[in-house]
Amino acid sequence: MKIAIVHYHLQPGGVTRVIENTLQAWEENGTEIEAVALSGRAYPGDRLPNTREIEGLDYSSPQDAIDPRILTERLRESARHALGQAPDLWHIHNHSLGKNPSLTDAVSLLAEAGERILLHPHDFAEDGRPGNYLSLREVYPRVYPTGSHIHYAALNQRDRGFLAHMLKDSPSPVHLLANAVPPSSPFSASVRENICDLPENLLLYPVRAVRRKNLGELALLASAHHDFHFANSLGPTNPEFTPIFEEWKQFGKDLDLPLTYGLGEHTDASFPEMVGHAQSILSVSVAEGFGLGFLEPWTFGKGLCGRNLPDITSDFAELGVSLANLYDRLPIPLDCISSVTQLRETIQSALEQFYLNYQQDLPQDGTETAFQSIVANDSIDFGRLDEPTQQEIIRAVAQSPELQQGIQKHAGLEVLAEDIIDRNREAVAEQFSLTSYAERTRKIYQELLATEDNISCQFANGQLLLDQYLSPARLNLLRTS
């Protein structure tokens, strides 16, 4: 079986790591698959034995993108040269992300030519990336090819369901293909005998600061739990987020909260030492693609507490990873904010701007739909609010033992028992191993190869996908800019 794997680049990061891990697992298990990885930049690593750099495949704006017919021919020629023949199928990552419309159109040309293709989106232009979406404007009617020779793979059940809805009248199946989680050695608190500059009773949120990581919820939890110290690991690299990050740092200091933003910048301890020292790992993120943060802590030998994302994690529970201690919402009494009218206006303004950014019409009842999804039973889900509203609430909580007790009850933060950690670690090791991932991928390839030759290609209506991601009921004010 000869496979051509395609991605914009092979720089260190998520998609590259997925490709590297897959080829490693095939080799370790003696799987008879020969692959070439085609990318728009030279591969700087040493784990992929067969790569080719393709001019015009890298990130590109609509104005600078090359003719998709030229890119298609370059992909074919490079694959043929690297594999000694035309590939049996193409495995293409993130073709619809809007990073290069020529790749998107080249995929449609391959599909129309009857090539067997596995389309593997990790992220979506339709999901809070209006700039990416608009870069696909000219090619959007051809973004999602369908046919029995074209399969899709999704990282989680939410994306799988959204894709399946769009493709419901087509012969293209959608597979669930969750990423592998390579094993880690459990980090011990004795990694270093004396780590004197790390706070005691640490709940560590091991993420770099970006807006969707919901840093305000760290401050809220810290205002209600004085027996833990809360911290995220790293500050932002995006300069646009730096002012908000600095504001949160000052806010925590002003309220004297047991809280450190960017802990790694205040200690000589390494990341393994921070993890080993922590009582538990914490997550309060409001948006993820695959959800590695819900699986990796167990491989470290640590428990996890905090916010759940059921759209992402429902698969994990079915596979034996218990996340029952996490909360789906963190309800705050509505009277903690000074003006419900102002909240409605904030929601309406955010929705109008968001739909405008996508050049879509806001549904007539959009504001009310969004409001009702955020406010329920006279309470607000804290993680769906913008920073000024979050700060208003935290100030109120810091002054109210009653509110603090309510948050403690709903958050349910605790250090889990060793037997729960061990069971989850075993489930992750079994269900998300490199071997199982490589085997699932191989089976999808076999299904594709078993399809009859078919050059009948149609294109799905991408508006059906956009409508699901853009739904007012999914509005989160931390994801509107």
Coordinates of C-alpha atoms in Angstrom, one line a residue:
M1 CA 0.0 0.0 0.0
K2 CA 1.5 3.3 -1.1
I3 CA 0.2 6.5 0.6
A4 CA 0.8 10.2 -0.1
I5 CA 0.4 12.3 3.0
V6 CA -0.2 16.0 2.4
H7 CA 0.0 19.0 4.8
Y8 CA 0.9 22.6 4.4
H9 CA 4.1 22.2 6.4
L10 CA 6.0 19.7 8.6
Q11 CA 7.1 22.1 11.2
P12 CA 7.1 20.9 14.8
G13 CA 3.5 20.8 16.2
G14 CA 0.3 18.9 16.3
V15 CA -0.3 17.7 12.7
T16 CA 3.4 16.9 12.2
R17 CA 3.5 15.0 15.4
V18 CA 0.4 13.0 14.3
I19 CA 2.1 12.1 11.0
E20 CA 5.4 11.2 12.7
N21 CA 3.7 9.0 15.3
T22 CA 1.6 7.2 12.7
L23 CA 4.6 6.3 10.6
Q24 CA 6.5 5.2 13.7
A25 CA 3.7 2.9 14.7
W26 CA 3.5 1.4 11.3
E27 CA 7.2 0.6 11.3
E28 CA 7.1 -0.8 14.8
N29 CA 4.2 -3.1 14.0
G30 CA 5.5 -4.2 10.6
T31 CA 2.6 -2.7 8.7
E32 CA 3.3 -2.9 5.0
I33 CA 2.6 0.8 4.1
E34 CA 5.0 2.9 2.2
A35 CA 4.4 6.6 2.6
V36 CA 5.7 9.9 1.5
A37 CA 4.9 13.2 3.3
L38 CA 4.4 16.2 1.0
S39 CA 4.6 19.7 2.4
G40 CA 5.3 23.3 1.5
R41 CA 8.3 23.6 3.7
A42 CA 11.5 21.5 4.1
Y43 CA 11.1 19.0 7.0
P44 CA 13.4 20.0 9.8
G45 CA 13.1 16.7 11.8
D46 CA 14.5 13.2 11.4
R47 CA 11.5 10.9 12.1
L48 CA 10.0 11.0 8.6
P49 CA 12.3 9.0 6.2
N50 CA 10.5 10.1 3.0
T51 CA 9.5 13.7 2.5
R52 CA 9.2 16.1 -0.4
E53 CA 8.9 19.9 -0.5
I54 CA 6.3 21.2 -2.9
E55 CA 6.4 24.8 -4.0
G56 CA 3.0 26.4 -3.6
L57 CA 1.7 24.1 -0.9
D58 CA 2.7 26.3 2.1
Y59 CA 0.3 28.8 3.7
S60 CA -0.8 31.3 1.1
S61 CA -3.4 34.1 0.7
P62 CA -5.9 34.0 -2.1
Q63 CA -3.9 36.7 -3.9
D64 CA -0.6 34.8 -3.7
A65 CA -1.8 31.3 -4.2
I66 CA -0.7 29.5 -7.3
D67 CA -2.8 27.9 -10.0
P68 CA -4.4 24.8 -8.4
R69 CA -3.9 22.8 -11.6
I70 CA -0.1 23.5 -11.3
L71 CA -0.2 22.5 -7.6
T72 CA -2.1 19.3 -8.4
E73 CA 0.5 18.2 -11.0
R74 CA 3.3 19.0 -8.6
L75 CA 1.7 16.8 -6.0
R76 CA 1.2 14.0 -8.4
E77 CA 4.7 14.1 -9.8
S78 CA 6.4 14.3 -6.4
A79 CA 4.3 11.4 -5.0
R80 CA 5.0 9.3 -8.1
H81 CA 8.7 10.0 -7.9
A82 CA 8.9 9.3 -4.2
L83 CA 6.8 6.1 -4.2
G84 CA 7.9 4.7 -7.6
Q85 CA 4.3 4.8 -8.8
A86 CA 1.1 6.8 -8.3
P87 CA -0.1 6.6 -4.7
D88 CA -2.9 4.1 -3.9
L89 CA -4.6 6.9 -1.9
W90 CA -4.1 10.4 -0.6
H91 CA -4.3 11.3 3.1
I92 CA -4.7 15.1 3.2
H93 CA -4.7 17.1 6.5
N94 CA -6.7 20.3 7.0
H95 CA -7.4 20.9 3.4
S96 CA -10.5 23.1 4.3
L97 CA -8.8 25.3 7.0
G98 CA -8.4 28.2 4.6
K99 CA -4.6 28.4 4.9
N100 CA -4.1 28.0 1.1
P101 CA -7.1 28.0 -1.3
S102 CA -5.0 26.4 -4.0
L103 CA -4.6 23.2 -1.9
T104 CA -8.4 23.2 -1.3
D105 CA -9.0 23.5 -5.1
A106 CA -6.3 20.9 -5.9
V107 CA -8.1 18.4 -3.6
S108 CA -11.3 19.0 -5.6
L109 CA -9.4 18.3 -8.8
L110 CA -7.9 15.1 -7.4
A111 CA -11.4 14.1 -6.3
E112 CA -12.9 14.8 -9.7
A113 CA -10.2 12.6 -11.2
G114 CA -11.3 9.7 -9.1
E115 CA -8.4 9.6 -6.8
R116 CA -9.0 7.8 -3.5
I117 CA -8.7 10.4 -0.7
L118 CA -9.0 10.5 3.0
L119 CA -9.7 14.1 4.1
H120 CA -8.6 14.6 7.7
P121 CA -9.6 18.1 9.1
H122 CA -8.1 18.9 12.5
D123 CA -9.6 22.4 12.6
F124 CA -12.3 24.2 10.7
A125 CA -12.5 27.6 9.1
E126 CA -16.2 27.5 10.1
D127 CA -15.3 27.2 13.8
G128 CA -14.5 30.7 14.9
R129 CA -12.0 31.5 12.1
P130 CA -13.8 34.0 9.9
G131 CA -10.6 35.2 8.2
N132 CA -9.8 31.7 7.1
Y133 CA -13.4 31.2 6.0
L134 CA -13.3 34.3 3.8
S135 CA -10.0 33.2 2.2
L136 CA -12.0 30.3 0.8
R137 CA -14.8 32.4 -0.6
E138 CA -14.0 31.8 -4.2
V139 CA -13.5 28.1 -3.9
Y140 CA -16.1 27.4 -1.1
P141 CA -18.6 25.6 -3.4
R142 CA -15.8 23.0 -4.0
V143 CA -14.4 22.7 -0.5
Y144 CA -16.1 19.4 0.5
P145 CA -16.0 16.8 -2.3
T146 CA -18.1 13.7 -2.0
G147 CA -18.1 10.3 -3.5
S148 CA -17.5 6.7 -2.5
H149 CA -13.8 7.2 -3.2
I150 CA -13.7 10.1 -0.7
H151 CA -13.7 9.5 3.1
Y152 CA -13.5 11.9 6.0
A153 CA -11.9 11.5 9.4
A154 CA -12.8 13.6 12.4
L155 CA -11.0 14.0 15.8
N156 CA -14.1 14.0 18.0
Q157 CA -17.8 13.2 18.0
R158 CA -18.8 16.8 17.7
D159 CA -16.9 17.3 14.4
R160 CA -17.9 13.9 13.2
G161 CA -21.6 14.7 13.8
F162 CA -21.3 18.1 12.1
L163 CA -19.6 16.5 9.1
A164 CA -22.0 13.7 8.9
H165 CA -24.9 16.1 8.9
M166 CA -23.4 18.0 5.9
L167 CA -22.6 14.7 4.1
K168 CA -25.9 12.9 5.0
D169 CA -27.0 12.6 1.4
S170 CA -23.6 11.6 0.0
P171 CA -21.7 8.3 -0.2
S172 CA -18.8 9.7 1.7
P173 CA -18.5 8.2 5.2
V174 CA -17.1 10.0 8.2
H175 CA -14.7 8.1 10.5
L176 CA -13.8 8.9 14.1
L177 CA -10.0 9.0 14.3
A178 CA -8.9 10.4 17.6
N179 CA -5.2 11.2 17.9
A180 CA -2.8 8.9 19.7
V181 CA -1.5 9.8 23.1
P182 CA 2.1 8.6 23.4
P183 CA 3.0 7.1 26.8
S184 CA 4.7 9.3 29.4
S185 CA 6.6 8.3 32.5
P186 CA 4.6 9.4 35.5
F187 CA 6.1 12.5 37.0
S188 CA 7.1 12.1 40.7
A189 CA 7.0 14.8 43.3
S190 CA 10.6 13.7 44.1
V191 CA 11.9 14.6 40.6
R192 CA 14.0 17.1 42.5
E193 CA 14.5 16.8 46.3
N194 CA 13.9 20.5 47.0
I195 CA 11.7 22.7 44.8
C196 CA 11.5 25.6 47.2
D197 CA 10.1 28.1 44.7
L198 CA 6.9 26.2 43.8
P199 CA 3.7 26.9 45.7
E200 CA 2.2 24.2 47.9
N201 CA -1.1 22.5 47.2
L202 CA -0.6 23.4 43.5
L203 CA -3.4 22.9 40.9
L204 CA -1.5 23.2 37.6
Y205 CA -3.1 24.3 34.3
P206 CA -0.4 23.2 31.9
V207 CA -1.2 25.5 29.0
R208 CA 0.2 28.6 27.3
A209 CA -2.1 31.6 27.8
V210 CA -4.6 32.1 24.9
R211 CA -8.1 33.5 25.2
R212 CA -10.0 30.3 24.8
K213 CA -8.1 28.8 27.8
N214 CA -10.5 30.9 30.0
L215 CA -7.9 32.3 32.4
G216 CA -10.6 34.2 34.3
E217 CA -11.9 30.9 35.6
L218 CA -8.6 30.3 37.4
A219 CA -9.1 33.5 39.2
L220 CA -12.7 32.6 40.1
L221 CA -11.7 29.2 41.5
A222 CA -8.9 30.9 43.4
S223 CA -11.3 33.3 44.9
A224 CA -13.4 30.4 46.3
H225 CA -10.7 27.9 47.2
H226 CA -8.1 29.3 49.7
D227 CA -6.6 25.8 50.3
F228 CA -5.2 25.4 46.8
H229 CA -2.8 27.5 44.7
F230 CA -3.8 27.9 41.1
A231 CA -1.5 28.4 38.2
N232 CA -1.1 28.1 34.4
S233 CA 2.3 27.2 33.1
L234 CA 3.2 29.8 30.4
G235 CA 2.4 33.3 29.2
P236 CA 1.2 34.1 25.7
T237 CA 3.3 34.2 22.5
N238 CA 0.6 36.1 20.6
P239 CA 1.2 39.8 21.3
E240 CA -2.5 40.5 20.8
F241 CA -3.3 38.6 24.0
T242 CA -0.5 40.0 26.1
P243 CA -2.5 43.0 27.4
I244 CA -5.4 40.8 28.6
F245 CA -2.9 38.4 30.2
E246 CA -1.1 41.3 32.0
E247 CA -4.5 42.6 33.1
W248 CA -5.3 39.2 34.7
K249 CA -2.0 39.1 36.5
Q250 CA -2.6 42.5 38.0
F251 CA -6.2 41.6 38.8
G252 CA -5.1 38.5 40.8
K253 CA -2.5 40.5 42.7
D254 CA -5.1 43.3 43.5
L255 CA -7.4 40.7 45.1
D256 CA -4.5 38.8 46.7
L257 CA -5.7 35.5 45.2
P258 CA -3.7 32.2 45.6
L259 CA -2.9 32.4 41.9
T260 CA 0.1 32.6 39.6
Y261 CA -0.2 33.3 35.8
G262 CA 2.7 32.0 33.8
L263 CA 4.2 29.9 36.6
G264 CA 7.1 28.7 34.4
E265 CA 8.3 32.3 34.2
H266 CA 8.6 32.6 38.0
T267 CA 10.4 29.4 38.8
D268 CA 13.6 27.5 37.9
A269 CA 11.6 24.3 38.0
S270 CA 11.3 22.3 34.8
F271 CA 7.9 21.3 33.4
P272 CA 8.2 17.7 34.7
E273 CA 9.1 19.2 38.1
M274 CA 6.0 21.5 38.1
V275 CA 3.8 18.5 37.1
G276 CA 5.4 16.3 39.7
H277 CA 4.9 18.9 42.4
A278 CA 1.3 19.5 41.5
Q279 CA -1.5 18.0 43.6
S280 CA -3.6 17.7 40.4
I281 CA -3.8 18.9 36.9
L282 CA -6.6 21.4 36.2
S283 CA -8.4 22.4 32.9
V284 CA -10.8 25.2 32.4
S285 CA -10.6 25.5 28.6
V286 CA -13.7 26.4 26.7
A287 CA -12.7 25.1 23.3
E288 CA -10.5 22.2 22.1
G289 CA -10.0 20.3 18.9
F290 CA -9.0 16.8 20.0
G291 CA -8.8 17.2 23.7
L292 CA -5.3 16.0 24.6
G293 CA -5.6 17.9 27.9
F294 CA -8.3 15.5 29.1
L295 CA -6.1 12.4 28.4
E296 CA -2.5 13.4 29.0
P297 CA -2.7 14.1 32.8
W298 CA -3.4 10.4 33.5
T299 CA -0.3 9.3 31.6
F300 CA 1.7 11.7 33.9
G301 CA 0.3 9.8 36.9
K302 CA -1.9 12.8 37.9
G303 CA -5.6 13.3 38.3
L304 CA -7.6 15.9 36.5
C305 CA -10.2 18.4 37.8
G306 CA -12.0 21.4 36.4
R307 CA -14.2 22.0 33.4
N308 CA -15.5 19.3 31.0
L309 CA -16.2 19.7 27.3
P310 CA -18.8 17.0 26.7
D311 CA -18.8 17.6 22.9
I312 CA -15.1 16.6 22.9
T313 CA -14.9 14.1 25.7
S314 CA -18.0 11.9 25.2
D315 CA -15.9 9.5 23.2
F316 CA -13.4 9.2 26.1
A317 CA -16.0 8.0 28.6
E318 CA -17.1 5.3 26.2
L319 CA -13.5 4.1 26.0
G320 CA -13.1 3.8 29.8
V321 CA -11.7 7.2 30.7
S322 CA -13.8 8.5 33.6
L323 CA -14.2 12.2 33.7
A324 CA -17.2 12.2 36.1
N325 CA -15.6 14.6 38.5
L326 CA -15.5 17.4 36.0
Y327 CA -18.2 20.0 35.7
D328 CA -20.0 20.9 32.5
R329 CA -21.1 24.4 33.6
L330 CA -20.0 26.6 36.5
P331 CA -23.2 28.4 37.4
I332 CA -23.1 31.8 39.0
P333 CA -26.2 33.6 40.3
L334 CA -27.5 36.1 37.8
D335 CA -27.6 38.8 40.4
C336 CA -23.8 38.8 40.6
I337 CA -23.8 41.0 37.6
S338 CA -25.0 44.6 37.8
S339 CA -27.0 44.7 34.6
V340 CA -28.8 41.8 32.8
T341 CA -29.7 44.4 30.1
Q342 CA -26.0 45.1 29.6
L343 CA -25.3 41.3 29.2
R344 CA -28.0 41.0 26.5
E345 CA -26.4 44.0 24.7
T346 CA -23.0 42.4 24.9
I347 CA -24.3 39.2 23.5
Q348 CA -26.2 40.9 20.7
S349 CA -23.1 43.0 19.8
A350 CA -20.8 40.0 19.8
L351 CA -23.3 38.0 17.6
E352 CA -23.8 40.8 15.2
Q353 CA -20.0 41.3 14.8
F354 CA -19.4 37.5 14.5
Y355 CA -22.0 37.0 11.8
L356 CA -20.8 40.1 10.0
N357 CA -17.2 38.7 10.1
Y358 CA -18.5 35.6 8.3
Q359 CA -20.7 37.7 6.0
Q360 CA -23.8 35.8 7.2
D361 CA -27.2 37.0 8.3
L362 CA -27.9 36.8 12.1
P363 CA -31.0 34.7 12.7
Q364 CA -33.9 36.9 13.9
D365 CA -34.0 35.2 17.3
G366 CA -30.3 34.8 17.6
T367 CA -29.7 37.0 20.6
E368 CA -32.5 35.4 22.6
T369 CA -31.2 31.9 21.7
A370 CA -27.7 32.8 22.8
F371 CA -28.9 34.4 26.0
Q372 CA -31.0 31.4 26.9
S373 CA -28.1 29.0 26.3
I374 CA -25.8 31.1 28.6
V375 CA -28.4 31.9 31.3
A376 CA -30.4 29.0 32.8
N377 CA -32.3 28.8 36.1
D378 CA -31.3 32.4 37.1
S379 CA -27.6 31.5 36.8
I380 CA -24.8 32.2 34.2
D381 CA -22.2 29.8 33.0
F382 CA -19.0 31.7 34.0
G383 CA -16.9 30.2 31.2
R384 CA -19.0 31.7 28.4
L385 CA -18.7 35.3 29.6
D386 CA -16.2 38.0 28.5
E387 CA -13.4 39.3 30.7
P388 CA -15.1 42.4 32.1
T389 CA -18.1 40.4 33.2
Q390 CA -15.9 37.7 34.6
Q391 CA -14.0 40.2 36.7
E392 CA -17.2 41.8 38.0
I393 CA -18.3 38.4 39.2
I394 CA -14.9 37.5 40.8
R395 CA -15.0 40.7 42.8
A396 CA -18.4 39.7 44.2
V397 CA -17.3 36.2 44.9
A398 CA -14.2 37.4 46.8
Q399 CA -16.4 39.3 49.2
S400 CA -19.1 36.6 49.7
P401 CA -18.5 33.3 51.7
E402 CA -21.9 32.1 50.5
L403 CA -20.9 32.5 46.8
Q404 CA -17.6 30.8 47.5
Q405 CA -19.3 27.8 49.1
G406 CA -21.6 27.5 46.0
I407 CA -18.6 27.5 43.7
Q408 CA -16.8 24.9 45.8
K409 CA -19.9 22.7 45.6
H410 CA -20.3 23.0 41.8
A411 CA -16.6 22.8 40.9
G412 CA -15.9 19.7 43.0
L413 CA -12.2 20.2 42.9
E414 CA -10.4 17.3 44.6
V415 CA -7.3 15.2 44.5
L416 CA -8.4 11.9 43.0
A417 CA -7.6 8.5 44.5
E418 CA -4.7 6.5 43.1
D419 CA -7.0 3.7 41.9
I420 CA -9.0 6.1 39.7
I421 CA -5.8 7.6 38.2
D422 CA -4.5 4.1 37.5
R423 CA -7.7 3.0 35.8
N424 CA -7.7 6.0 33.6
R425 CA -4.0 5.7 32.8
E426 CA -4.6 2.1 31.7
A427 CA -7.6 3.1 29.5
V428 CA -5.6 5.8 27.8
A429 CA -2.7 3.4 27.2
E430 CA -5.0 0.8 25.7
Q431 CA -7.4 3.0 23.7
F432 CA -5.1 5.8 22.5
S433 CA -1.8 4.0 21.9
L434 CA 0.2 4.5 18.8
T435 CA -0.5 1.0 17.8
S436 CA -4.3 1.3 18.0
Y437 CA -4.2 4.6 16.1
A438 CA -2.1 3.2 13.3
E439 CA -4.4 0.2 13.1
R440 CA -7.5 2.3 12.9
T441 CA -5.8 4.4 10.2
R442 CA -4.9 1.2 8.2
K443 CA -8.5 -0.1 8.4
I444 CA -9.8 3.2 7.0
Y445 CA -7.3 2.9 4.2
Q446 CA -8.4 -0.6 3.5
E447 CA -12.0 0.5 3.3
L448 CA -11.0 3.2 0.8
L449 CA -9.1 0.8 -1.3
A450 CA -12.0 -1.6 -1.4
T451 CA -14.3 0.9 -3.1
E452 CA -14.9 0.5 -6.8
D453 CA -13.2 2.9 -9.2
N454 CA -15.5 5.9 -9.2
I455 CA -15.0 9.3 -10.7
S456 CA -18.5 10.4 -9.8
C457 CA -17.8 13.4 -7.6
Q458 CA -20.2 15.9 -6.2
F459 CA -19.7 18.7 -3.6
A460 CA -21.5 19.0 -0.3
N461 CA -23.1 22.2 0.8
G462 CA -20.7 23.8 3.2
Q463 CA -23.3 26.2 4.5
L464 CA -24.8 23.2 6.4
L465 CA -21.5 22.9 8.3
L466 CA -21.1 26.6 8.9
D467 CA -24.6 26.9 10.3
Q468 CA -23.8 24.2 12.9
Y469 CA -20.6 25.9 14.1
L470 CA -22.0 29.4 13.9
S471 CA -25.2 28.6 15.8
P472 CA -26.1 31.3 18.4
A473 CA -26.7 28.5 21.0
R474 CA -22.9 27.8 20.9
L475 CA -21.9 31.4 21.5
N476 CA -19.0 31.9 23.8
L477 CA -17.9 35.5 24.4
L478 CA -14.3 34.4 24.8
R479 CA -14.3 33.2 21.2
T480 CA -15.8 36.1 19.3
S481 CA -12.6 38.0 18.6

